[in-house]
Amino acid sequence: VAGVRVDSVRPDPGIAAAHREWELVEALAADPGRAVDALADLLPEVLRVGWAVVLEVDPSGSCRPVAASSGAPDTTGLVTPLGGLARPARWDASAPWMPADWRVVDTELAAAPLGGRLVVLVGRPGGPAMRDVEVARLAHLAGLTATVAFRLVAPEADG
């Protein structure tokens, strides 16, 4: 078709995979104290990525892993442009800050802020690129996780 560019060809799990997102929401609600861990554990299934990691990132970009899915690379000492991330973002394997082993396997990345110094980072080794809708879902799920994990409980009124 004239004027059309194929971005990628992906299997469509259809309704069969819609339950993954709800499983994450249920896990967040069931145990708010483990919400950040649940996010890291379940995001790979929800977003069809290879791994997820929640990082504490200082203003210089130095990272400390807080939670990670199985298969997540070691991010200890990683220096990224994620310090102060205010909105979701994505990077491809050519990003100069990416570790060489992530570049070798053409890892596509997306990240979203969780609040404070926390950021959730997902990686898709071998691509395809993260679509806008996937980055938006990541941002919404990160926001939901932050709300559940870090909500302030008002003290009970006397009375």
mmCIF file of C-alpha atoms in Angstrom:
data_model
loop_
_atom_site.group_PDB
_atom_site.id
_atom_site.type_symbol
_atom_site.label_atom_id
_atom_site.label_comp_id
_atom_site.label_asym_id
_atom_site.label_seq_id
_atom_site.Cartn_x
_atom_site.Cartn_y
_atom_site.Cartn_z
ATOM 1 C CA VAL A 1 0.000 0.000 0.000
ATOM 2 C CA ALA A 2 1.485 3.316 -1.018
ATOM 3 C CA GLY A 3 2.653 5.469 1.879
ATOM 4 C CA VAL A 4 2.546 2.645 4.441
ATOM 5 C CA ARG A 5 5.644 1.522 6.315
ATOM 6 C CA VAL A 6 5.693 -1.759 8.234
ATOM 7 C CA ASP A 7 7.085 -1.158 11.715
ATOM 8 C CA SER A 8 7.066 -4.791 12.782
ATOM 9 C CA VAL A 9 5.081 -7.987 12.531
ATOM 10 C CA ARG A 10 4.008 -9.330 15.904
ATOM 11 C CA PRO A 11 1.650 -12.050 17.029
ATOM 12 C CA ASP A 12 -1.549 -10.669 18.505
ATOM 13 C CA PRO A 13 -2.413 -12.525 21.693
ATOM 14 C CA GLY A 14 -5.853 -10.923 21.552
ATOM 15 C CA ILE A 15 -8.151 -11.378 24.484
ATOM 16 C CA ALA A 16 -6.121 -14.363 25.719
ATOM 17 C CA ALA A 17 -3.414 -12.098 27.169
ATOM 18 C CA ALA A 18 -5.673 -9.330 28.517
ATOM 19 C CA HIS A 19 -5.816 -11.061 31.890
ATOM 20 C CA ARG A 20 -2.094 -10.389 32.532
ATOM 21 C CA GLU A 21 -2.713 -6.725 33.221
ATOM 22 C CA TRP A 22 -5.508 -7.591 35.641
ATOM 23 C CA GLU A 23 -3.251 -10.094 37.415
ATOM 24 C CA LEU A 24 -0.788 -7.262 38.001
ATOM 25 C CA VAL A 25 -3.524 -4.969 39.325
ATOM 26 C CA GLU A 26 -4.738 -7.738 41.660
ATOM 27 C CA ALA A 27 -1.186 -8.335 42.925
ATOM 28 C CA LEU A 28 -0.730 -4.614 43.611
ATOM 29 C CA ALA A 29 -3.987 -4.386 45.540
ATOM 30 C CA ALA A 30 -3.450 -7.630 47.456
ATOM 31 C CA ASP A 31 -0.104 -6.610 48.935
ATOM 32 C CA PRO A 32 0.742 -2.889 48.650
ATOM 33 C CA GLY A 33 3.976 -3.470 50.570
ATOM 34 C CA ARG A 34 5.221 -5.652 47.697
ATOM 35 C CA ALA A 35 3.761 -3.523 44.887
ATOM 36 C CA VAL A 36 7.162 -2.536 43.461
ATOM 37 C CA ASP A 37 8.288 -6.183 43.460
ATOM 38 C CA ALA A 38 5.026 -7.263 41.793
ATOM 39 C CA LEU A 39 5.493 -4.624 39.098
ATOM 40 C CA ALA A 40 8.993 -5.883 38.282
ATOM 41 C CA ASP A 41 7.914 -9.541 38.411
ATOM 42 C CA LEU A 42 4.821 -9.233 36.230
ATOM 43 C CA LEU A 43 5.665 -6.518 33.674
ATOM 44 C CA PRO A 44 7.476 -8.888 31.300
ATOM 45 C CA GLU A 45 4.260 -10.877 30.795
ATOM 46 C CA VAL A 46 2.054 -7.795 30.619
ATOM 47 C CA LEU A 47 4.185 -5.892 28.090
ATOM 48 C CA ARG A 48 5.772 -8.885 26.344
ATOM 49 C CA VAL A 49 9.300 -7.732 27.168
ATOM 50 C CA GLY A 50 12.313 -9.768 28.213
ATOM 51 C CA TRP A 51 12.815 -8.193 31.626
ATOM 52 C CA ALA A 52 11.913 -5.405 34.022
ATOM 53 C CA VAL A 53 13.853 -3.709 36.798
ATOM 54 C CA VAL A 54 12.995 -0.972 39.281
ATOM 55 C CA LEU A 55 15.954 1.307 39.877
ATOM 56 C CA GLU A 56 16.758 3.968 42.389
ATOM 57 C CA VAL A 57 18.577 6.601 40.344
ATOM 58 C CA ASP A 58 20.548 9.426 41.911
ATOM 59 C CA PRO A 59 20.763 12.841 40.206
ATOM 60 C CA SER A 60 24.040 11.854 38.497
ATOM 61 C CA GLY A 61 22.335 8.854 36.876
ATOM 62 C CA SER A 62 23.972 6.141 38.993
ATOM 63 C CA CYS A 63 21.557 3.256 39.527
ATOM 64 C CA ARG A 64 20.845 0.857 42.349
ATOM 65 C CA PRO A 65 18.437 -2.023 41.624
ATOM 66 C CA VAL A 66 15.438 -2.199 43.984
ATOM 67 C CA ALA A 67 13.443 -5.015 42.335
ATOM 68 C CA ALA A 68 13.899 -7.106 39.202
ATOM 69 C CA SER A 69 12.142 -9.786 37.196
ATOM 70 C CA SER A 70 13.752 -13.097 36.467
ATOM 71 C CA GLY A 71 16.131 -12.717 33.565
ATOM 72 C CA ALA A 72 16.871 -9.068 34.307
ATOM 73 C CA PRO A 73 20.490 -8.050 33.779
ATOM 74 C CA ASP A 74 22.628 -6.846 36.657
ATOM 75 C CA THR A 75 22.170 -3.079 36.776
ATOM 76 C CA THR A 76 24.382 -2.412 39.789
ATOM 77 C CA GLY A 77 26.571 0.594 38.991
ATOM 78 C CA LEU A 78 24.778 1.326 35.713
ATOM 79 C CA VAL A 79 24.867 5.039 34.829
ATOM 80 C CA THR A 80 21.880 6.203 32.787
ATOM 81 C CA PRO A 81 20.052 9.375 31.768
ATOM 82 C CA LEU A 82 17.180 8.271 34.042
ATOM 83 C CA GLY A 83 17.979 10.602 36.961
ATOM 84 C CA GLY A 84 15.042 12.979 37.328
ATOM 85 C CA LEU A 85 12.954 11.196 34.669
ATOM 86 C CA ALA A 86 9.641 13.056 34.637
ATOM 87 C CA ARG A 87 7.799 11.248 31.831
ATOM 88 C CA PRO A 88 8.051 7.904 30.081
ATOM 89 C CA ALA A 89 10.811 7.519 27.520
ATOM 90 C CA ARG A 90 12.256 4.915 25.184
ATOM 91 C CA TRP A 91 15.686 4.107 23.758
ATOM 92 C CA ASP A 92 16.982 1.778 21.102
ATOM 93 C CA ALA A 93 20.181 -0.255 21.096
ATOM 94 C CA SER A 94 22.207 2.653 19.726
ATOM 95 C CA ALA A 95 21.861 4.716 22.922
ATOM 96 C CA PRO A 96 25.439 5.527 23.988
ATOM 97 C CA TRP A 97 24.804 4.845 27.696
ATOM 98 C CA MET A 98 23.636 1.274 27.107
ATOM 99 C CA PRO A 99 25.931 -1.514 28.255
ATOM 100 C CA ALA A 100 27.681 -3.260 25.357
ATOM 101 C CA ASP A 101 25.946 -6.582 25.996
ATOM 102 C CA TRP A 102 22.546 -4.880 25.687
ATOM 103 C CA ARG A 103 23.639 -3.344 22.375
ATOM 104 C CA VAL A 104 24.883 -6.676 21.019
ATOM 105 C CA VAL A 105 21.394 -8.172 21.320
ATOM 106 C CA ASP A 106 19.642 -4.998 20.053
ATOM 107 C CA THR A 107 17.791 -4.324 23.299
ATOM 108 C CA GLU A 108 14.909 -1.892 23.047
ATOM 109 C CA LEU A 109 14.195 -0.030 26.300
ATOM 110 C CA ALA A 110 11.403 1.978 27.852
ATOM 111 C CA ALA A 111 11.263 3.599 31.277
ATOM 112 C CA ALA A 112 8.710 5.395 33.426
ATOM 113 C CA PRO A 113 9.015 7.286 36.702
ATOM 114 C CA LEU A 114 7.617 5.705 39.871
ATOM 115 C CA GLY A 115 8.082 8.736 42.085
ATOM 116 C CA GLY A 116 11.012 10.124 43.999
ATOM 117 C CA ARG A 117 14.187 8.567 42.634
ATOM 118 C CA LEU A 118 12.511 5.350 41.475
ATOM 119 C CA VAL A 119 12.193 4.417 37.818
ATOM 120 C CA VAL A 120 10.934 1.231 36.189
ATOM 121 C CA LEU A 121 12.984 0.118 33.173
ATOM 122 C CA VAL A 122 11.935 -2.641 30.763
ATOM 123 C CA GLY A 123 14.055 -4.288 28.092
ATOM 124 C CA ARG A 124 13.137 -6.197 24.974
ATOM 125 C CA PRO A 125 16.273 -7.950 23.659
ATOM 126 C CA GLY A 126 16.161 -8.332 19.889
ATOM 127 C CA GLY A 127 13.300 -5.884 19.503
ATOM 128 C CA PRO A 128 10.913 -4.985 18.107
ATOM 129 C CA ALA A 129 10.805 -1.357 19.138
ATOM 130 C CA MET A 130 8.482 -0.256 21.905
ATOM 131 C CA ARG A 131 5.254 1.119 20.479
ATOM 132 C CA ASP A 132 3.633 4.286 21.805
ATOM 133 C CA VAL A 133 0.786 2.257 23.298
ATOM 134 C CA GLU A 134 3.259 0.048 25.190
ATOM 135 C CA VAL A 135 5.093 3.045 26.622
ATOM 136 C CA ALA A 136 1.740 4.552 27.643
ATOM 137 C CA ARG A 137 0.714 1.283 29.354
ATOM 138 C CA LEU A 138 4.066 1.209 31.167
ATOM 139 C CA ALA A 139 3.494 4.760 32.398
ATOM 140 C CA HIS A 140 -0.044 3.994 33.611
ATOM 141 C CA LEU A 141 1.036 0.811 35.402
ATOM 142 C CA ALA A 142 3.964 2.653 37.005
ATOM 143 C CA GLY A 143 1.587 5.395 38.169
ATOM 144 C CA LEU A 144 -0.833 2.843 39.580
ATOM 145 C CA THR A 145 2.008 1.067 41.372
ATOM 146 C CA ALA A 146 3.269 4.329 42.864
ATOM 147 C CA THR A 147 -0.240 5.191 44.075
ATOM 148 C CA VAL A 148 -0.666 1.807 45.745
ATOM 149 C CA ALA A 149 2.866 1.510 47.135
ATOM 150 C CA PHE A 150 3.398 5.042 48.358
ATOM 151 C CA ARG A 151 -0.086 6.281 49.258
ATOM 152 C CA LEU A 152 -0.328 8.237 52.462
ATOM 153 C CA VAL A 153 -2.763 6.838 54.964
ATOM 154 C CA ALA A 154 -4.601 9.591 56.797
ATOM 155 C CA PRO A 155 -4.645 9.176 60.565
ATOM 156 C CA GLU A 156 -8.031 8.294 62.033
ATOM 157 C CA ALA A 157 -9.896 11.243 63.440
ATOM 158 C CA ASP A 158 -10.713 11.268 67.111
ATOM 159 C CA GLY A 159 -14.207 10.933 67.811
#
